[in-house]
Amino acid sequence: MPTTANWLDDAVFYEIYPQSFKDTNADGIGDLRGIIEKLDYVAYLGCNAIWLSPCFVSPFRDAGYDVSDYCHVAPRYGTNEDLRRLFDEAHSRGLRVILDLVPGHTSSDHPWFLASTRATENEFTDRYVWTDNVWKDVRGMGVLKGISERNGSVATNFFSHQPALNYGYAHPDPAEPWQQPVDAPGPMATRQAMKDVMAFWLALGCDGFRCDMAHSLVKEDEGEQATIEVWQDLRAFLDETYPEAILISEWGNPDHSLQGGFDMDFLLHFGPSHYNDLFRVERPFFAGEGDVSAFVCRYEESRAASDGKGLMCIPSGNHDMDRLAGHIPAELLEMCFAFLLSMPGAPFIYYGDEIGMDHVRGLHSVEGSYWRTGARTPMQWDSSLNAGFSSAPADELYIPLDPNPARPTVAAQLDDEDSLLHRVRRLIEIRRAHPALQSKGDVEFVFAEKDAYPLAYVRREVGADGEVLEGGEQVLVVLNPSATPAAFSLPEGVTPGETIYEFGSPVSVGGRTVTVPARSAGFFLVG
Ligand code: NOJ
C-alpha cells in the first residue's frame, strides 16, 4: 500500500467550481484565466491546494461531469495551454492543483460511446456496459434503450445521458454472457484509457485527482472488493509513473476506499459517515442543538478499519450539497471552520464558504444542477457589477447571483479584521503552524457524548511512521456551539496550557473540569 504523499500533511484545499468563480471574457461563465487571476487570493487565504471541478469538453448536461473529451479543456473555460499555465502559476505560489477525474461514465456524446452503439464490432464495442438485447434491463442500474444500431440496451451510471464505462462484473452471470469479467479485454481497455487520461494531465503539471463516484466501477460488486482491486491497479500505475500524484475518492466509505490506495476519502452527505449530523440535518450539531456522537462513533470505526492506510477528509461543502450558511447561523460559521480546520485529513473549503455565501433558494436547474443550483451561484468578490464575477449583463450569468443586497463579499470582508474571511484565514494559519493539527496527526476524542455538548478532542503530532511522537506537540480542541455552557472532565495526562485560538468567551479550567461558555471554543497546547 502506498504511503500518503507528504505534501498532504499540511494541505488545505479550496474547491473551485470553474463556472462560477471568475469570468474574464464577459460570457457570464467563469474561466481558467479568471482562476489564474484569483490565485493570489487563494494563496492569501492560506490554502495551498486547489480542487478544480471538471473543466473538460462536455455537452454540460451535468455541469461537466458528463465528459465528451477527457483530454481537452472545454473552450468556454479556455485551452489546454491555459490549464498548463494555471498549473505553473499555481505552483509558483506554492499551490497544488488536482483535477476531477470522472472514471465511471462519460457523456452519451463521447465518441467512444457513439462508436460503441454501432452494429459493426470496433475498438469501443465493449467500452460500456451493453446487454445483448435491446429489451433487457440491467439489475440495479438505469438503462438506455432504442438508441443504437446494435441490439442491446446500455447501463447508465448517474443521469440517463451518462452511460456506464465497462470495468466488468465482479461475478458475471454465465447465463448473461454480456456481463464480462473484470479482466476481459473490454474492461482492461477501459482501465488503460483512464491511466492514459491521468498520465496526460500529470505530464501537463497537475498534482492528482479527485475521483468521481469512485465506488461505482465494477458492477454487482457487493463488498466492493473488485472495485478496490481496480483502484489498486490504477494506484500501482501512478506509483511507477507519478508517485507524488494524489488520489482522493468520492466514495464516502474510507473502510473500503483506502484499501484501494486512495490517499484520502471524503466523508460526505451520503455513505455511512453521519457527516450530515454535523451541518445539514434538521438540528445539526454545529447549529447548537444536535448530536455528534454517531458521527464520532462511525469516525472511530473507520479509523480503526482503515488502520493508517490513508486519510479521511471533511469538506465545508461542495457543489452537490446545500451551502453551509444555508443551515448554520452566521454567528456559528466560524465554529464550523474551527472544527474543520482542526480535524485530521486535509480540509476542503468550498469556494465562497469562507465568506459565508448563502444557499440561494428558488433557482431553477442549470446544466443538470437541479437541487444543487443554490450552492453554485457566482462568487461574490466585491460590490461592483455582478459582484465582480463577470462584466456580462446580469441576465446572462451562468446562474444568477444571490439577490440579497446584504450578501457577503470578499472585498468587504478583507476590510473588516473581524470578518469570517479573516477568522478562517487565521484558523488556517494556526493549523499550518502546528504539526499536531495537520492531516496525519492523531486524534483522541475526550468528550463526544450523545445529545451533549461540548465536543472535545486532543490532536497529537505523529512521526514518519505514523505513530504518536513521544514528546511531540499536543493540542486540546474544545467546541461548544450550543446556547448554554457545557463542561467535561479532562482525562489523565491532558493539562491545557497556552491558548492558541479562542472563539466567544474564555474557556475555564478548575481542577480536572473544563467549562466551555455558550457558543465558545478554544485550542490549547497540552503541557
Ligand atoms: C458526483 C459529482 O460531484 C456530481 O456533481 C455529479 O453530478 C455526479 N457525481 C455524476 O458524475
Coordinates of C-alpha atoms and ligand atoms in Angstrom, one line a residue:
M1 CA 0.0 0.0 0.0
P2 CA 1.4 3.4 -0.8
T3 CA 2.3 5.9 1.9
T4 CA 0.2 9.1 1.7
A5 CA 2.0 11.8 -0.2
N6 CA 3.9 14.0 2.2
W7 CA 2.5 17.3 0.8
L8 CA -0.9 16.3 2.0
D9 CA 0.1 16.7 5.6
D10 CA -0.2 20.4 5.7
A11 CA -2.6 20.7 2.7
V12 CA -5.7 22.9 3.0
F13 CA -7.8 22.6 -0.2
Y14 CA -10.0 25.1 -1.9
E15 CA -12.6 23.7 -4.3
I16 CA -13.2 25.9 -7.3
Y17 CA -16.3 25.4 -9.4
P18 CA -15.0 26.9 -12.7
Q19 CA -18.3 28.0 -14.0
S20 CA -18.9 30.3 -11.0
F21 CA -15.5 31.6 -9.9
K22 CA -14.4 34.4 -12.2
D23 CA -15.3 35.3 -15.7
T24 CA -12.7 37.2 -17.7
N25 CA -14.3 37.2 -21.2
A26 CA -17.8 38.5 -20.3
D27 CA -19.7 35.5 -21.4
G28 CA -21.2 35.0 -18.0
I29 CA -19.3 31.8 -17.2
G30 CA -16.1 31.6 -15.2
D31 CA -12.9 30.6 -17.0
L32 CA -9.3 29.4 -16.4
R33 CA -7.9 32.9 -16.8
G34 CA -10.3 34.1 -14.1
I35 CA -8.9 31.4 -11.8
I36 CA -5.4 32.4 -12.6
E37 CA -6.3 36.0 -11.7
K38 CA -7.5 34.9 -8.3
L39 CA -4.7 32.5 -7.3
D40 CA -3.2 35.2 -5.1
Y41 CA -6.5 35.3 -3.2
V42 CA -6.5 31.6 -2.7
A43 CA -2.9 31.8 -1.5
Y44 CA -3.7 34.8 0.7
L45 CA -6.4 32.8 2.4
G46 CA -3.7 30.2 3.3
C47 CA -5.0 27.4 1.1
N48 CA -2.1 25.5 -0.6
A49 CA -4.1 23.2 -2.9
I50 CA -7.0 23.5 -5.3
W51 CA -9.6 21.0 -6.4
L52 CA -10.8 22.1 -9.8
S53 CA -14.2 20.6 -10.7
P54 CA -14.4 19.3 -14.3
C55 CA -13.2 21.7 -17.0
F56 CA -13.2 19.3 -20.0
V57 CA -15.1 19.2 -23.2
S58 CA -18.7 18.3 -22.5
P59 CA -22.3 19.0 -23.6
F60 CA -22.8 20.2 -20.0
R61 CA -25.9 18.2 -19.1
D62 CA -24.4 17.5 -15.7
A63 CA -22.2 20.6 -15.5
G64 CA -19.2 18.8 -17.0
Y65 CA -19.5 15.5 -15.1
D66 CA -20.6 14.3 -18.5
V67 CA -17.2 14.3 -20.3
S68 CA -17.1 14.0 -24.1
D69 CA -13.3 14.5 -24.4
Y70 CA -11.1 13.8 -21.4
C71 CA -8.0 15.4 -22.9
H72 CA -9.2 18.8 -23.9
V73 CA -10.3 21.8 -21.9
A74 CA -13.8 23.0 -22.7
P75 CA -13.5 26.0 -25.0
R76 CA -15.7 28.1 -22.6
Y77 CA -13.0 27.7 -20.0
G78 CA -10.0 28.2 -22.2
T79 CA -7.4 25.9 -23.7
N80 CA -5.1 23.2 -22.6
E81 CA -2.4 25.8 -22.7
D82 CA -4.4 27.9 -20.2
L83 CA -4.6 24.9 -17.9
R84 CA -0.9 24.3 -18.2
R85 CA -0.4 28.0 -17.3
L86 CA -2.8 27.6 -14.4
F87 CA -0.6 24.7 -13.0
D88 CA 2.6 26.7 -13.5
E89 CA 1.1 29.9 -11.9
A90 CA -0.3 27.9 -9.0
H91 CA 3.0 26.0 -8.4
S92 CA 4.9 29.3 -8.4
R93 CA 2.7 30.4 -5.5
G94 CA 3.1 27.1 -3.6
L95 CA -0.3 25.8 -4.6
R96 CA -1.0 22.3 -5.9
V97 CA -3.9 21.6 -8.3
I98 CA -5.9 18.4 -8.5
L99 CA -8.3 17.8 -11.4
D100 CA -11.6 16.0 -11.3
L101 CA -11.4 12.5 -12.9
V102 CA -14.8 11.0 -13.9
P103 CA -13.9 7.3 -14.4
G104 CA -17.4 5.8 -14.0
H105 CA -19.2 7.2 -17.1
T106 CA -18.9 9.6 -20.0
S107 CA -21.4 11.7 -21.8
S108 CA -23.6 9.9 -24.3
D109 CA -22.0 12.3 -26.8
H110 CA -18.5 10.9 -26.2
P111 CA -17.0 9.5 -29.5
W112 CA -16.2 6.2 -27.6
F113 CA -19.9 5.9 -26.8
L114 CA -21.1 6.8 -30.3
A115 CA -18.7 4.2 -31.7
S116 CA -19.9 1.6 -29.2
T117 CA -23.5 2.0 -30.5
R118 CA -22.5 0.7 -33.9
A119 CA -23.5 -2.8 -35.1
T120 CA -20.1 -3.5 -36.5
E121 CA -17.6 -4.5 -34.0
N122 CA -14.9 -1.9 -33.3
E123 CA -12.4 -0.8 -30.6
F124 CA -15.2 0.6 -28.4
T125 CA -17.8 -2.2 -28.6
D126 CA -17.0 -3.3 -25.1
R127 CA -16.2 0.1 -23.6
Y128 CA -19.6 0.4 -21.9
V129 CA -22.0 -2.0 -20.2
W130 CA -24.1 -3.2 -23.1
T131 CA -26.6 -6.1 -22.8
D132 CA -27.2 -8.4 -25.8
N133 CA -30.9 -7.5 -26.2
V134 CA -32.5 -4.1 -26.5
W135 CA -35.3 -5.1 -24.1
K136 CA -33.0 -6.3 -21.3
D137 CA -32.8 -4.4 -18.0
V138 CA -29.6 -4.2 -16.0
R139 CA -30.1 -5.2 -12.4
G140 CA -29.7 -2.2 -10.1
M141 CA -29.0 0.3 -12.8
G142 CA -30.7 2.6 -15.2
V143 CA -30.6 1.7 -18.9
L144 CA -30.9 3.4 -22.3
K145 CA -32.9 1.5 -24.9
G146 CA -33.5 2.1 -28.6
I147 CA -30.6 4.4 -29.2
S148 CA -28.2 2.1 -31.0
E149 CA -27.7 0.2 -34.2
R150 CA -26.5 -2.8 -32.2
N151 CA -29.1 -5.0 -30.5
G152 CA -28.7 -4.1 -26.8
S153 CA -29.5 -1.7 -24.0
V154 CA -26.8 0.1 -22.1
A155 CA -26.4 0.7 -18.4
T156 CA -26.2 4.3 -17.1
N157 CA -24.3 5.4 -14.0
F158 CA -26.0 8.6 -12.9
F159 CA -28.2 10.6 -15.2
S160 CA -29.5 8.8 -18.3
H161 CA -27.1 10.7 -20.5
Q162 CA -24.2 9.2 -18.6
P163 CA -23.6 5.6 -19.9
A164 CA -21.5 3.5 -17.5
L165 CA -18.0 2.7 -18.6
N166 CA -17.3 -1.1 -18.5
Y167 CA -15.0 -2.3 -15.7
G168 CA -16.6 -5.7 -15.8
Y169 CA -18.8 -7.6 -13.3
A170 CA -17.5 -8.9 -10.0
H171 CA -19.4 -12.2 -10.5
P172 CA -20.5 -12.4 -14.2
D173 CA -23.7 -14.5 -14.6
P174 CA -22.9 -17.3 -17.1
A175 CA -26.5 -17.0 -18.4
E176 CA -25.8 -13.4 -19.3
P177 CA -22.6 -13.6 -21.4
W178 CA -22.6 -9.8 -22.0
Q179 CA -21.6 -9.5 -18.3
Q180 CA -17.8 -9.5 -18.7
P181 CA -15.2 -10.4 -16.0
V182 CA -13.0 -7.6 -14.8
D183 CA -10.0 -8.9 -16.6
A184 CA -11.7 -9.3 -20.0
P185 CA -10.2 -7.2 -22.9
G186 CA -13.1 -4.6 -22.8
P187 CA -12.8 -3.8 -19.1
M188 CA -9.0 -3.9 -19.2
A189 CA -9.1 -1.4 -22.2
T190 CA -11.3 1.0 -20.1
R191 CA -8.8 0.8 -17.3
Q192 CA -5.9 1.6 -19.7
A193 CA -7.9 4.5 -21.1
M194 CA -8.2 6.0 -17.5
K195 CA -4.4 5.5 -17.0
D196 CA -3.8 7.4 -20.2
V197 CA -6.0 10.2 -19.1
M198 CA -4.3 10.5 -15.8
A199 CA -0.8 10.4 -17.4
F200 CA -1.9 13.1 -19.9
W201 CA -2.8 15.6 -17.3
L202 CA 0.0 14.7 -14.9
A203 CA 2.5 15.3 -17.7
L204 CA 1.0 18.7 -18.1
G205 CA 1.6 19.5 -14.5
C206 CA -1.5 18.6 -12.4
D207 CA -0.9 17.1 -8.9
G208 CA -3.5 14.4 -8.7
F209 CA -7.2 13.7 -9.0
R210 CA -10.5 13.8 -7.1
C211 CA -12.2 10.7 -8.4
D212 CA -15.9 11.0 -9.1
M213 CA -18.2 8.1 -7.9
A214 CA -15.0 6.1 -7.3
H215 CA -17.1 3.3 -5.8
S216 CA -19.1 2.8 -9.0
L217 CA -16.7 1.0 -11.3
V218 CA -17.3 -2.8 -11.2
K219 CA -20.9 -3.9 -11.4
E220 CA -22.7 -6.1 -8.9
D221 CA -19.6 -5.8 -6.7
E222 CA -21.0 -6.5 -3.2
G223 CA -18.4 -5.7 -0.7
E224 CA -16.7 -3.5 -3.4
Q225 CA -13.6 -5.8 -3.4
A226 CA -13.3 -5.9 -7.2
T227 CA -13.6 -2.1 -7.5
I228 CA -10.9 -1.8 -4.7
E229 CA -8.7 -4.0 -6.9
V230 CA -9.2 -1.9 -10.0
W231 CA -8.1 1.2 -7.9
Q232 CA -5.1 -0.7 -6.6
D233 CA -4.1 -1.3 -10.2
L234 CA -4.6 2.4 -11.1
R235 CA -2.6 3.4 -8.0
A236 CA 0.2 1.0 -8.8
F237 CA 0.4 2.6 -12.3
L238 CA 0.8 6.0 -10.6
D239 CA 3.4 4.7 -8.2
E240 CA 5.5 3.8 -11.1
T241 CA 5.0 6.9 -13.2
Y242 CA 3.9 9.8 -10.9
P243 CA 4.4 8.6 -7.3
E244 CA 3.7 12.1 -5.8
A245 CA 0.3 12.3 -7.5
I246 CA -2.6 12.0 -5.1
L247 CA -5.9 10.3 -5.5
I248 CA -8.9 11.4 -3.4
S249 CA -12.1 9.5 -3.6
E250 CA -15.7 10.5 -3.7
W251 CA -16.7 7.2 -2.1
G252 CA -17.8 8.2 1.4
N253 CA -16.7 5.0 2.9
P254 CA -13.0 5.0 3.9
D255 CA -13.1 1.4 5.2
H256 CA -13.3 0.4 1.5
S257 CA -11.8 3.2 -0.5
L258 CA -8.5 3.5 1.4
Q259 CA -7.8 -0.2 0.7
G260 CA -7.9 0.8 -3.0
G261 CA -4.8 3.0 -2.4
F262 CA -6.6 6.4 -2.2
D263 CA -4.6 8.9 -0.2
M264 CA -7.9 10.3 1.2
D265 CA -11.6 9.7 1.1
F266 CA -14.3 12.3 1.6
L267 CA -16.8 12.0 4.4
L268 CA -19.9 13.1 2.6
H269 CA -23.7 13.7 2.7
F270 CA -24.1 10.1 1.5
G271 CA -22.4 7.0 2.9
P272 CA -22.2 5.8 6.4
S273 CA -20.3 8.7 8.0
H274 CA -23.1 10.7 9.6
Y275 CA -21.4 13.8 8.1
N276 CA -24.8 15.4 7.8
D277 CA -25.3 15.3 11.5
L278 CA -22.7 18.0 11.8
F279 CA -24.0 20.6 9.5
R280 CA -27.1 19.6 7.4
V281 CA -29.7 17.6 9.3
E282 CA -32.8 19.4 10.7
R283 CA -30.9 20.0 14.0
P284 CA -27.2 19.9 13.1
F285 CA -24.6 19.7 15.9
F286 CA -22.9 22.9 14.8
A287 CA -26.2 24.8 14.9
G288 CA -26.3 24.2 18.6
E289 CA -29.0 21.6 19.3
G290 CA -27.8 18.4 17.6
D291 CA -25.9 15.2 18.3
V292 CA -22.3 14.5 17.3
S293 CA -21.9 11.1 18.9
A294 CA -23.0 8.9 15.9
F295 CA -20.5 10.8 13.7
V296 CA -17.7 10.3 16.2
C297 CA -18.5 6.7 16.7
R298 CA -18.5 6.0 13.0
Y299 CA -15.3 8.1 12.5
E300 CA -13.6 5.9 15.1
E301 CA -14.7 2.7 13.4
S302 CA -13.5 3.9 10.1
R303 CA -10.1 5.0 11.5
A304 CA -9.7 1.5 13.0
A305 CA -10.8 -0.2 9.8
S306 CA -8.5 1.9 7.6
D307 CA -5.7 1.4 10.0
G308 CA -3.3 4.1 8.8
K309 CA -3.8 3.3 5.1
G310 CA -4.8 6.8 4.2
L311 CA -6.8 9.8 5.5
M312 CA -10.4 10.8 5.8
C313 CA -11.2 14.4 4.8
I314 CA -14.1 16.6 5.7
P315 CA -15.3 19.3 3.3
S316 CA -17.1 22.5 4.3
G317 CA -19.5 21.7 1.5
N318 CA -19.3 21.0 -2.2
H319 CA -21.2 21.6 -5.5
D320 CA -23.6 18.8 -4.6
M321 CA -24.7 20.0 -1.1
D322 CA -26.6 22.9 0.3
R323 CA -24.2 25.7 1.4
L324 CA -23.1 25.5 5.0
A325 CA -24.6 29.0 5.6
G326 CA -28.0 27.7 4.5
H327 CA -28.1 25.5 7.6
I328 CA -25.8 27.1 10.2
P329 CA -26.5 30.5 11.8
A330 CA -24.0 33.1 10.6
E331 CA -22.6 33.6 14.2
L332 CA -21.7 29.9 14.3
L333 CA -20.0 29.5 10.9
E334 CA -16.6 30.2 12.5
M335 CA -17.1 27.4 14.9
C336 CA -17.7 25.0 11.9
F337 CA -14.3 26.1 10.5
A338 CA -12.7 25.7 13.9
F339 CA -13.8 22.1 13.7
L340 CA -13.0 21.5 10.0
L341 CA -9.5 23.1 10.3
S342 CA -8.6 21.2 13.4
M343 CA -9.5 17.7 12.4
P344 CA -7.2 15.1 10.7
G345 CA -7.2 14.7 6.9
A346 CA -6.8 17.7 4.6
P347 CA -9.7 20.1 5.0
F348 CA -11.7 21.3 1.9
I349 CA -13.2 24.7 1.7
Y350 CA -15.9 25.1 -1.0
Y351 CA -15.4 28.4 -2.8
G352 CA -17.3 31.2 -1.0
D353 CA -17.9 29.3 2.2
E354 CA -15.0 31.3 3.7
I355 CA -17.1 34.5 3.4
G356 CA -20.4 32.7 4.4
M357 CA -22.0 32.7 1.0
D358 CA -25.6 31.7 1.4
H359 CA -27.5 28.9 -0.2
V360 CA -29.8 30.7 -2.7
R361 CA -33.3 29.2 -2.7
G362 CA -35.8 29.1 -5.6
L363 CA -33.5 28.9 -8.6
H364 CA -34.2 26.6 -11.5
S365 CA -31.9 23.9 -12.7
V366 CA -28.9 24.9 -14.8
E367 CA -27.0 22.3 -16.7
G368 CA -28.3 19.4 -14.6
S369 CA -27.9 21.2 -11.3
Y370 CA -31.5 20.5 -10.0
W371 CA -31.4 20.6 -6.2
R372 CA -27.8 21.9 -6.3
T373 CA -28.2 25.2 -8.1
G374 CA -28.3 27.3 -4.9
A375 CA -24.8 26.1 -4.0
R376 CA -23.4 27.0 -7.4
T377 CA -24.1 30.8 -7.6
P378 CA -21.3 33.1 -8.7
M379 CA -18.5 34.0 -6.3
Q380 CA -19.1 37.3 -4.6
W381 CA -15.9 39.3 -5.0
D382 CA -16.9 42.9 -4.4
S383 CA -19.7 45.5 -4.8
S384 CA -19.1 46.2 -8.4
L385 CA -21.2 44.9 -11.4
N386 CA -22.3 41.3 -10.8
A387 CA -20.3 41.3 -7.5
G388 CA -17.1 41.4 -9.6
F389 CA -17.8 38.0 -11.0
S390 CA -18.4 39.0 -14.6
S391 CA -19.0 42.0 -16.8
A392 CA -21.7 40.2 -18.8
P393 CA -25.3 41.6 -18.5
A394 CA -26.8 40.2 -15.2
D395 CA -29.3 38.1 -17.1
E396 CA -26.6 36.3 -19.0
L397 CA -24.8 35.0 -15.9
Y398 CA -24.4 31.2 -15.7
I399 CA -26.5 31.1 -12.6
P400 CA -28.0 34.3 -11.1
L401 CA -26.2 36.0 -8.1
D402 CA -27.5 35.8 -4.6
P403 CA -30.1 38.7 -4.8
N404 CA -29.7 39.6 -1.1
P405 CA -28.4 43.2 -1.0
A406 CA -26.5 42.3 2.2
R407 CA -24.7 39.3 0.5
P408 CA -21.1 39.0 1.8
T409 CA -18.2 39.9 -0.5
V410 CA -14.5 39.2 -0.3
A411 CA -13.7 42.9 -0.6
A412 CA -15.9 43.9 2.3
Q413 CA -14.5 41.1 4.5
L414 CA -10.9 41.9 3.6
D415 CA -11.6 45.4 5.1
D416 CA -13.0 44.0 8.3
E417 CA -10.4 42.4 10.5
D418 CA -13.2 40.6 12.4
S419 CA -14.9 39.1 9.4
L420 CA -15.3 35.3 8.8
L421 CA -12.7 35.6 6.0
H422 CA -10.1 36.8 8.4
R423 CA -11.1 34.3 11.0
V424 CA -10.9 31.4 8.5
R425 CA -7.5 32.7 7.4
R426 CA -6.3 32.8 11.0
L427 CA -7.5 29.3 11.6
I428 CA -5.7 28.0 8.5
E429 CA -2.5 29.8 9.7
I430 CA -2.9 28.2 13.1
R431 CA -3.4 24.7 11.6
R432 CA -0.4 25.1 9.3
A433 CA 1.8 26.3 12.2
H434 CA 1.1 23.4 14.5
P435 CA 2.2 19.9 13.4
A436 CA -0.3 18.3 15.8
L437 CA -3.2 19.9 13.9
Q438 CA -2.1 18.7 10.4
S439 CA -3.6 16.0 8.3
K440 CA -1.7 13.0 9.6
G441 CA -1.8 14.0 13.3
D442 CA -3.6 11.6 15.7
V443 CA -6.9 12.4 17.2
E444 CA -8.4 11.2 20.5
F445 CA -12.0 12.2 21.3
V446 CA -12.2 13.1 25.0
F447 CA -15.8 14.2 25.1
A448 CA -18.3 13.3 22.4
E449 CA -21.5 12.2 24.2
K450 CA -24.9 11.6 22.9
D451 CA -27.1 14.7 22.8
A452 CA -24.5 16.6 24.8
Y453 CA -22.0 19.5 24.4
P454 CA -19.2 20.3 24.1
L455 CA -17.1 18.3 21.6
A456 CA -13.5 17.9 22.8
Y457 CA -10.5 16.1 21.3
V458 CA -6.8 16.0 21.6
R459 CA -4.7 16.2 18.4
R460 CA -1.2 14.7 18.6
E461 CA 1.9 15.1 16.4
V462 CA 3.0 11.8 14.7
G463 CA 6.4 10.7 13.4
A464 CA 7.2 9.5 10.0
D465 CA 6.0 6.0 11.0
G466 CA 2.5 7.4 11.7
E467 CA 2.9 6.7 15.4
V468 CA 2.3 9.4 18.0
L469 CA 5.6 11.2 18.6
E470 CA 6.9 10.9 22.2
G471 CA 7.4 14.5 23.4
G472 CA 5.6 15.8 20.3
E473 CA 3.1 18.6 20.2
Q474 CA -0.4 18.0 21.5
V475 CA -3.4 20.3 21.1
L476 CA -6.7 20.1 23.0
V477 CA -9.7 21.4 21.0
V478 CA -13.0 22.2 22.7
L479 CA -16.1 23.4 20.8
N480 CA -19.4 24.4 22.2
P481 CA -21.8 25.7 19.6
S482 CA -24.8 25.3 22.0
A483 CA -26.6 28.2 23.7
T484 CA -25.7 27.0 27.2
P485 CA -22.4 26.5 28.9
A486 CA -21.1 22.9 28.9
A487 CA -18.5 21.1 30.9
F488 CA -16.5 17.9 30.8
S489 CA -13.7 16.2 32.8
L490 CA -10.2 16.1 31.4
P491 CA -8.6 12.7 31.1
E492 CA -5.4 11.9 33.0
G493 CA -2.3 13.4 31.4
V494 CA -4.1 16.1 29.5
T495 CA -3.5 19.5 31.0
P496 CA -4.3 22.5 28.9
G497 CA -1.7 25.2 28.7
E498 CA -1.2 28.1 26.3
T499 CA -4.3 29.2 24.3
I500 CA -3.6 29.2 20.6
Y501 CA -7.1 30.0 19.4
E502 CA -10.2 31.4 21.1
F503 CA -13.8 32.0 20.0
G504 CA -16.5 33.6 22.1
S505 CA -15.9 33.7 25.8
P506 CA -12.8 32.2 27.5
V507 CA -12.9 28.6 28.4
S508 CA -12.1 27.9 32.1
V509 CA -10.3 25.0 33.8
G510 CA -10.9 24.2 37.5
G511 CA -9.1 21.1 38.7
R512 CA -10.0 18.5 36.0
T513 CA -13.2 20.2 34.9
V514 CA -13.2 22.3 31.7
T515 CA -16.2 24.7 31.4
V516 CA -16.9 26.0 27.9
P517 CA -19.2 29.0 27.8
A518 CA -22.1 29.0 25.3
R519 CA -21.1 29.4 21.7
S520 CA -17.4 29.4 22.5
A521 CA -14.4 27.4 21.5
G522 CA -10.6 27.1 22.2
F523 CA -7.5 25.4 21.1
F524 CA -4.8 24.8 23.9
L525 CA -1.4 23.4 23.8
V526 CA -1.2 20.5 26.2
G527 CA 1.6 20.8 28.7
Ligands
NOJ1 C1 -20.7 13.4 -8.2 C2 -20.5 14.8 -8.7 O1 -20.0 15.5 -7.6 C3 -21.8 15.3 -9.1 O2 -21.8 16.7 -9.3 C4 -22.2 14.6 -10.4 O3 -23.5 15.0 -10.8 C5 -22.2 13.1 -10.2 N1 -21.1 12.6 -9.4 C6 -22.1 12.3 -11.5 O4 -20.9 12.4 -12.1

